[in-house]
Structure formats: structure tokens, C-alpha cells
Amino acid sequence: MSDSSTTHQTRTGDEPAAPDPLDTDSVVVTRSLTKIYGSGDAAVKALRGVDVAIGRGQLTAIMGPSGSGKSTLMHIMAGLDRPTHGTVTVDGIEITGLKERDLTQLRRDKIGFIFQSFNLLPMLNAQENIVLPLTISGTPVDKSWFERLIGIVRLEDRLSHKPSELSGGQQQRVAVARSLVGRPAVLFADEPTGNLDSRRGEEVLQLLRQSVDEFGQTIIMVTHDAHAASISDRVLFLKDGMIVHDHGSMASDDIYDVIRSLEGVCPADANGDGDARSLAAVLCAPETAAAEVVGAAAGGSDGDGPGRAER
Amino acid sequence: MMRVALRNLWQHKLRTSLTILAVLLGVAMISGTYVLTDQLRSGFEDIYQSAYKNIDVVVAPKPAFGESFEAGMETLPDSLVAKVEAVEGVTTVNPSLSALGVLVIDGEALQTMGSPTLFFNAAPTELDSVTYYAGSKPDQSGEIAVNRDAAEANDLSVGDEVAVGTQNGAVPVRISGLFDFGSEGASLGGSILVVGTTEDLRDWFDLQGVVSAIEVKGEGTDADALAARIRAAIDYPQATVKTGAVSAAEQTQAVGDALDSVLTPALLAFGGVAVLVGAFIIFNTFSITVAQRQREFAMLRTLGATRRQVLGTVVAEALVIGVGASVAGLFAGLGVAMGMNSLFKAVGADIPVGGLEMAPRTIIIGLAVGIGITLVSALVPAIRATRVPPVAALQEGAALPPSALSRYVPYFGGLLAALGIGLLVLGLLSQGSVTDRLLQMAIGGVLIFFAVATVAKYVVRPVARVLGWPVDRVDGSAGRLARENSMRNPARTAATAAALMIGLAVVVFVAVFTAGFKSSFVDAVDEMAKGDLIVRTQSGGMMTALPESAGEAIRRVPTVESVSGIAFQQVQVEGGATGAIIGIEPSDMKRQWEYRWLDGGSDALLDELGSDTAVVEEQFALDHKLAVGDTVSVLARSGKTADFQIVGKYRDPNLFAGLTVSTAGWDRLFAQRDAVFYLLSVEPGASVTATQKGVAAAMGSYPQAIVETKAEYIDSIVKQLNQFLYMLYALLAVSVIISLFGIVNTLILTVYERTREIGMLRAIGASRSQIRRMIRYESVITAIMGGVLGIVLGTAFAYIVTTQLGAQGISFTVPPVQLVICLIVAIVVGVLAAVLPARRAAKTDILAAIHYE
Ligand SMILES: Nc1ncnc2c1ncn2[C@@H]1O[C@H](COP(=O)(O)OP(=O)(O)OP(=O)(O)O)[C@@H](O)[C@H]1O
Ligand SMILES: [Mg+2]
């Protein structure tokens, strides 16, 4: 990887960065992203003006109800899909206008993926699957990095096994190692634990956390799982294609409340004193208030750490 | 269920059309064969009908053996003409004369590409079978008329001065008329017809006192009665007396029989290979789609569909494909017939043809073959579909339970191979008829193909590992993945490769076989011909042999040291099969030919050749069960017989395979001593080139003569063989193209199956071009596998056949260049087959990999 040095930068803080494309502390910056599927009456506004900056060396979770645009946002940030309007910058490169060839190069140099279904090649063994991105780009394997990775994912004695000879958790660990082997500037994961039971899921989450803490890896993770989001440094909530809540590290219960409110189930006690709780109350307000809500959410996240939730 | 089948076919239009194409081409070749041979038959029928249309009765010489239409130019004594004229009811008689000659324009003999140039005399108008459309029939010496095709092809018009090459040298003539023969649109092939006056014909072709046939026009309509009266009146057992209608029918029938015994089965064999390749593709395509649709079938089963119904959907699909392909194939057959005809023309076999027609027999066979082969090939996959358990609907990637029989597959393959080899060898060694033996060998070959295809999946992994190694080296990830992909589903790779294997195996067999023939022929001429020059006739056959006077002319060339004329004829041996008889002048021949004597023989034997002794070629002796010391009795077409005592044996399967007698012996059987070859040597010190020029000049009045050095002669024989070879290749190319569709089909299905995987590869950084290359390499690896299997198998077939036929002048020679070309063809097939699937794969939406189901 040509610019792997960037990934060695230390974390600069827990605070989410402002959406500024020139901000070097941000790896991914979006500017008024809109995505409209179809046209006319059948048009679906999957994203309606998303401005977000993803901090370097942070684990950012994207949450929201089904159909809120999480996957769409992630795909556009990763250059897999093109926005209808707006721009995306990845590690200082404006990707929205890139040609196919340059996008491929971008994927090689800067982007890693973890898929929900592990998507390993059945005919290659674990080791070969892990180094596949390097094989494809023709980059020599950094031996010590590789050793360190497989130590972390604990696959030392499984390297010569084919995916069919590995458990689901092991397969996903192979996939995690594969996504990290090229030291990407940013790693995208769409529901990485979606196909795993809670224990295997926890292992994978710990791996992600560890890669952020130890190598300063930047990770953007779409998840439905409040627990998964709770280990993140930042949680973004999407609803109807807009970011309605952007908060630093949160506890599962708070996250859970926000989710419920977003899904239209308002907490019984909407007058609670926690940030998140009050936010949930606001979110139960009519759609017309959405813009203000976003502003409020951004303001609310400026606090030092998450608000306490009432049990 | 039919609706499910149709929907499915419609949804996968590309795959459906490729599958249809695979069957269609085979059916087209088969129906094309029938259309073409029907066309040829009707072409000949037209010619004979026209020739006899005004003739009530014909009196013709009866050859002592063989069919009259293939006989040489036998004759009847002139005296019969008067007897026929005297018969009651006879109104007009044509003492018909016919002969083979050459038409010469501007000093050049017209090349007829294998078709004859036929001379006949101008008949009385009542009996004439030709219609003059320009000028008039020749009525004085030195006038000729020619047929329309020949006139148009050579820009001839009435009044043109040309020449005819005859038995007695070239004669200048003037064109008095141009005529049509046969019905409009009918082609005579490349044949040239020349009409001259009766007197000229007699002079030109030494036909004094004889006639070729007597054509009769009578009063009334009862030709049969007239024929009976003539038969009684002439009382001549060496003649047949038939009505014109019967003669036309018999000759048409004879041509038809000849077509049915040689051309039809030969062309059907090529169609058969194409159909076989198509069958493999059907089998493979259905196997893959059934595997891919497991969940769908399981779902149908959970909804209550019976096994029968599941079987029904797959069979219905096969039926639709079979019917569609067969119907389209029949129409394509018309095109194939035209294509084959122009192919024949291109290699110099211009045959008369009639109009295109689709006989009911063609339709029935075409439909039966197309639908039958599709259903049979789809049956195994269809049955496999019924074994999908309903629970598979719930499981991701559930594998089919292996069939109880599957572990016997290797044994089954072995059994097939043993049977196939057995039949092949039986066909080679048995004494049965040629068609039976060829059929046995063909079935043996097909069984071996099946055997190799069934066991090929066991060698796919090792072979792919070896073949994939270079691409792996050259193009890291794409090569590596392609290599792994080709080993993922060995049965599929094997079946795909097998389709190509079949076509290429036959190509290689033909290539190796002809290479063996070529090399042994070339070696034979090279070693045995001691002379410097060879004079032969254009067609190389007996049809336009060079008269003895030509030999005299050669001898008069000053620098010619010695000349040996060699005459050839067919005779019946011991009242059984026919064989060649070769007439030589022993003392001359000794100087020209290095005989390979067997059993201690030597050139001294040639000195012993008198009028009743002969030396014999090994294979001829074997065929007719003759040994040195035996006496053999032979019968000439003219009815003359002679006995010869065999005094020696030699080996020469390529050139002089037959019974060799001296001119004295020859004269006991034949009136003329026309030579097919003159071998000659040049005086020591004299220039061969100058002598060649001198001999060519001396052959001025024998325009059919070709004067070549030994090397030139070998060259032209090799060229002729190559032309023939190219025609076979062209016919076999269809099979190779069909197997190309098979590879495309497999790849498209594979790409579809691996959509997610390909999307994932793209997501983690594989470029479009890498994906394309990955598919291309997989295609090439599969194709090379088919190519290598085909080359090995084809060479093995050729080895078995040539070693068994060694005595018949075919050695086992591996032509390395051709084999390399075959391999290159395989690679090209692989590259071409990958174009479309690779493009599809490269277009794979990356999001597809991430979208969960
Ligand atoms: N290719 C497409 N064509 C049309 N509409 C689409 C397409 N992809 C997504 N959408 C629509 O865009 C909206 C956002 O979809 P997206 O997949 O981003 O949601 P999501 O937040 O990831 O949902 P989930 O949690 O269910 O995965 C949805 O209303 C969806 O129906
Ligand atoms: Mg989603």
C-alpha cells in the first residue's frame, strides 16, 4: 500500500469532526449527499443531504431503521455507488468523479471491506484468502504485519484450511484479516456480525475494536446491533436518508432507546434527564422538525461523553 | 410445468440460444448431407433422363464385370448396326461413339477439376439429346460443338478456333455450335461435352469398325417389344438391349447406390461427430442448470410437486430446445448443402447437382436426431433434478446426495474403454465388408470418447494444476484464480473439455493418418523412382491415359536415355473381387524403378516375365490369397481372360499395388496399351531441365500430359492430398465451433453462479481487466485440456489404425506442426469462447456481492 503511513497516525480524540473536506483528521468527508433511486412517482429518496466527516482512527457506527439509507450511505462513501448529488472525499481524494480504473486503484490502496456473508473464495485456503487483496494488486506481503494480524485473529493453526473446513466465526475472522492486510485508510463493514451468533459476533467486534486501538484503523460499520454500536467511538443515526443523531461513544441502553424512538416507539418517560433520552423525546416529534432535530443532535453530541440513561 | 420450462428458457435467452445452436449445427450437417446427396442424385437423374429422352432402345456393350456406368470405353462391333436397322419398327439408328479427350484452348488443355471431358458424335436430330442454342450441329470434319457451361466458362463462341486432344494427338477444330444439355438450371458439374462428326470421332479415338452403343428410335410406343425384337435379331451376348427409360433409371440407380455407399456415410460421419459434440453440450448445460436450480426444485417439492413433475419441467425444457433446434437445423441444412457443394468445388470435385429439395426422409431423420439427442442427453441431469430433497430449499448450498451408482463410474469408464478399443481393433482386423468394419471402428471410437469423458474428471485437477502453472506465473492473481476455478468442479470442466476433445481428436486422427500416408507415399516415390522425370496425365486416372504414340514421342527427345510406360486397368481376379493390373516393359522398368523385392526376389525376376508370368504386390497377394508359384486367372472388362503364374512378390502399397505383367502379358487382355505414367531418365551429363522442356515440347499434341521432375511430382501429389485434407478440416471445423459454444455456455453459467464472488473480488480491488483475464484463463485452461486430450486420443487412434494398416502403405508419422496448430486452435477457441462471459463478469455489480439475500 503506497500510503499506509497514514494509518499509523495516532488518534486525535474522541470528538467527531465537523464535516470539512479539508480536515486532515477526517478520512471520509461527505458534502450534501443525495441519492435518489428511480424517477418520477417511483422515485425513492434514499439519502437527502448527508454531511458527515468520519474521523481518522475512529470506529464509527451507522445505525437506523431498516430502509433509512445506511447501506446506501456506506456504498457511496466506499465508491461502490454514485450519489445523485454531493461529493465524497476519501483520504483527501474526491472520489465522486473518478473513473472506473481509478476507483479500482482506490479500492486497492485505501479501502477495505468486511461483508455480512463472509464472501471467502472456497477454493483458496485461509492464508490465501487473507492475502488475496495483495495478490490482486500485485503487492508483496509484509511478513511481520501478516504474522501480527493472524496472531490477533488467532488463525495461526488454521492457515492451510479451506473455508469449508472453518466455522462461521473463523471464516469471519479470516475476512477481517483480509480486510486489514492491505492497511486500508478506511475499513467498511456492513453488518459484520449479522450472520454470527452473539459469542462469535463479540469476537469479531473485539477484533475491530482492537484494530482501532492498536493500529489506529479507521472503521465505518453499519449495524443493527446496539451492542455493536456501543463499542464504537461514534454513533450516527439515520432516518429517512438524513442523519438525525450524531453522538460520541454511547452505552447500549441509550442506543436502544434512540432506536426505539426512531422506529416510532417513544419512551414511556419522555421527560428523562439524559441527553439521549431527551433526544429520543424530540425525535418523537413530527417529521417537519427533522432539520432542527439534526441541529439539536449535533449540538447534543458536543458534550463530554454520553449522557446517562435512566433505567 | 411446460410454462415453468418456457419461462425459464425465455429468461435465459443467451444460454438457450447457445444450447439450441449446439444441436442445430449437428442437425444441419445431417440434413445438409441428405439434401446434398439428393441434389446430386437428381442432378445425375436429370443428365440420364436428358441423355435418353429421345431414345427408345439402346444396345450397349455389356462389361464382363462391374457396372456399365463405371466401365471403361467398351465397344460393340460395327456390324451390329445393320442388324438393328433391319429390325421391324426401327426408324432411326445412331451408331453412337463416345470417348474421353481434352479440349484445348490457346494451347492449354482445359482443367476440368476431376470431371471428364466427354466426346460424342452428332446424333440424328430424332435421337439428339442436346439442343443447340447457337450455331448448328457439326456436319463436316473439323467442326465441334460444346455445352453451354463449358462455352460460358471459357468465353467460347461460334466460329472460334480451338483444338481437341485425342488419342492421336491434338487436332485443330472450329466451333460450329453451342448446346444445352439437360433441363434448365441443372449443372453438369465441371464436365465438358464435345460433339464432333461421326467420322472425326472414329479418327480421333481409333474407333474404326466399332461403336460405343447403338441408339434406336422406333415407331409406335411399345419400346419393350422393340427391345425384345432387337435382342432376338442381333443375338449378341456381349451386348445388353434395354429401353431408354430403363437405361436412364438403371444408371441413375447406380449413381445413387454409389453415393449411398461412399459419400452419404462419409458426410454423415462428420454430422455424427457434430451431433455427438452437441450431445455433450446439452448434457453439460443441463447438468449445470439443474445444480443451480436445486433450490427452485426443492421449493417446488415442498409445494407438493412430485418427482415426476420436477422431471417434467426439465424434460419439457429439453423438448422445447430439441424441437426448436431440429426445425431450425433442417433449414440450416439447406445452407449446409450449398456450403458443402462449394467446398467440393473448391477442392476440385465438381459434381452435377439438381435443385435444392427437402425430402420427407430428410425431415424425419433431422427431427428424430435433433429431438432424440437432446432428450437423451438431458435425461441424466433431469433425473438428478428429481433427487433434490425438499429440505434443500431451506439449506444454503445443500449438495445433492451422490448417486448410488456414482462410485462405479471409473469402472464403467474402464468398461467402455475396453469395449471401444475392442470394437476398434475388431473393425480393423475383421474380414467383413468395408462399411461394417468402418461402422465397428466408429462405434469403438465413440465408446472411447465416452470412456475418456467419464473418467476425465479424475484427471482435471492434476492437469489443470500443470496447465494453470504458466498463467499462474505470468499473471499472478488472475491466473491463480483461474487455475483454482477450473479445478473447482472437475466434472463440469471435464465435460466442457470433452466436447472440444471430440472434434480435435478427429482432426488429429485425420492429420496423423494423412501425414502417415503422405510420408510413406513420398518415401516410396523418393526411394523407388530412379528416373529423373515423370510424364503423367492431368487427371492422373485411366480416363485420359497417354497412347503409345506419346511414348514414342518421348523416346525421340535426344537427351532421354530410357522411357518406361506403365499401363493400368481393373480386372476381375479369380471370378471374385477386382484388382489392378499393371503392364510394364520389364527391361525399361528395371532402369526406372527400384522394386522392393520380398521372399528373396530380385530384378532378375523381371527378365523372366513372359506372356504368362507375373509378379505381384504383397497386399494384392494377401487380398486374393495368392502365393509365389500359384497361377492366377484374371478377366478383363472386354471379356478376355488370361492366366498368369506368379513368379515373385514385391512391396509397393502406394504406387504399383496390383498384378504386374509384361507388355506381352498385357496384350493378351487389352487391345490398347495406353500408359498412365511414363517414367524416364535423362542421359548422363544432360540437363534435366532442358530435357524436361524438350519432353514437354514433344508432348505438344498430348495436351493432357504433365511433365514433372520427381520432386515436382511428389509436390503435386502432396498438394492434392492437402486439398483433400483441408476439405476434411472444413467439415470438422463445425464440431470445433459447436464445442466453442459449449465453453461459452459453461462459462456464462459459471459467471452467473459466481456473481457474488466476482463482486467481492471487485470490491477488494480486482480491476475489470483482471476479472476478464481470470475468466479467459479459465476458458483457455479448459480448452487446452480438451485440446491435449483430443491430440492424445487422436494420435492414439491413428497409431492403432496405422499400425494395423501398415502393409497398406500407411506409416505412423506424427506431424508436429499440425499438432501444434491443433493446440493453438484450442487456445484460440478458449480465448474466443471467453469474450462474452468475460465481458459479463467484468460488468458484475459490486453491490451484488455485498447485498445479502
Ligand atoms: N437499487 C435500489 N433501487 C431502488 N431503491 C433502492 C435501491 N437500493 C435501496 N433502495 C431504497 O433506498 C432506501 C435505503 O436503502 P438502504 O439499503 O440504504 O437501507 P438500509 O438502511 O441499509 O436498510 P437495512 O437496514 O434494511 O439494510 C430504501 O427505501 C430502499 O428501498
Ligand atoms: Mg442495509
Tab-separated table of C-alpha atoms in Angstrom, chain A residues 16-29 53-54 56 92:
chain	number	residue	atom	x	y	z
A	16	PRO	CA	-16.461	13.714	15.943
A	17	ALA	CA	-15.032	16.059	13.377
A	18	ALA	CA	-17.031	18.739	11.632
A	19	PRO	CA	-17.863	17.964	8.020
A	20	ASP	CA	-14.924	19.700	6.433
A	21	PRO	CA	-13.374	18.041	3.393
A	22	LEU	CA	-10.021	19.681	4.035
A	23	ASP	CA	-9.835	18.375	7.566
A	24	THR	CA	-6.860	16.011	7.596
A	25	ASP	CA	-8.208	14.307	10.678
A	26	SER	CA	-11.150	13.114	8.690
A	27	VAL	CA	-10.716	10.137	6.388
A	28	VAL	CA	-14.101	10.266	4.738
A	29	VAL	CA	-15.972	13.505	4.233
A	53	ALA	CA	-16.869	13.657	8.362
A	54	ILE	CA	-15.511	10.387	9.638
A	56	ARG	CA	-9.338	9.062	11.398
A	92	GLY	CA	-8.115	13.577	0.591
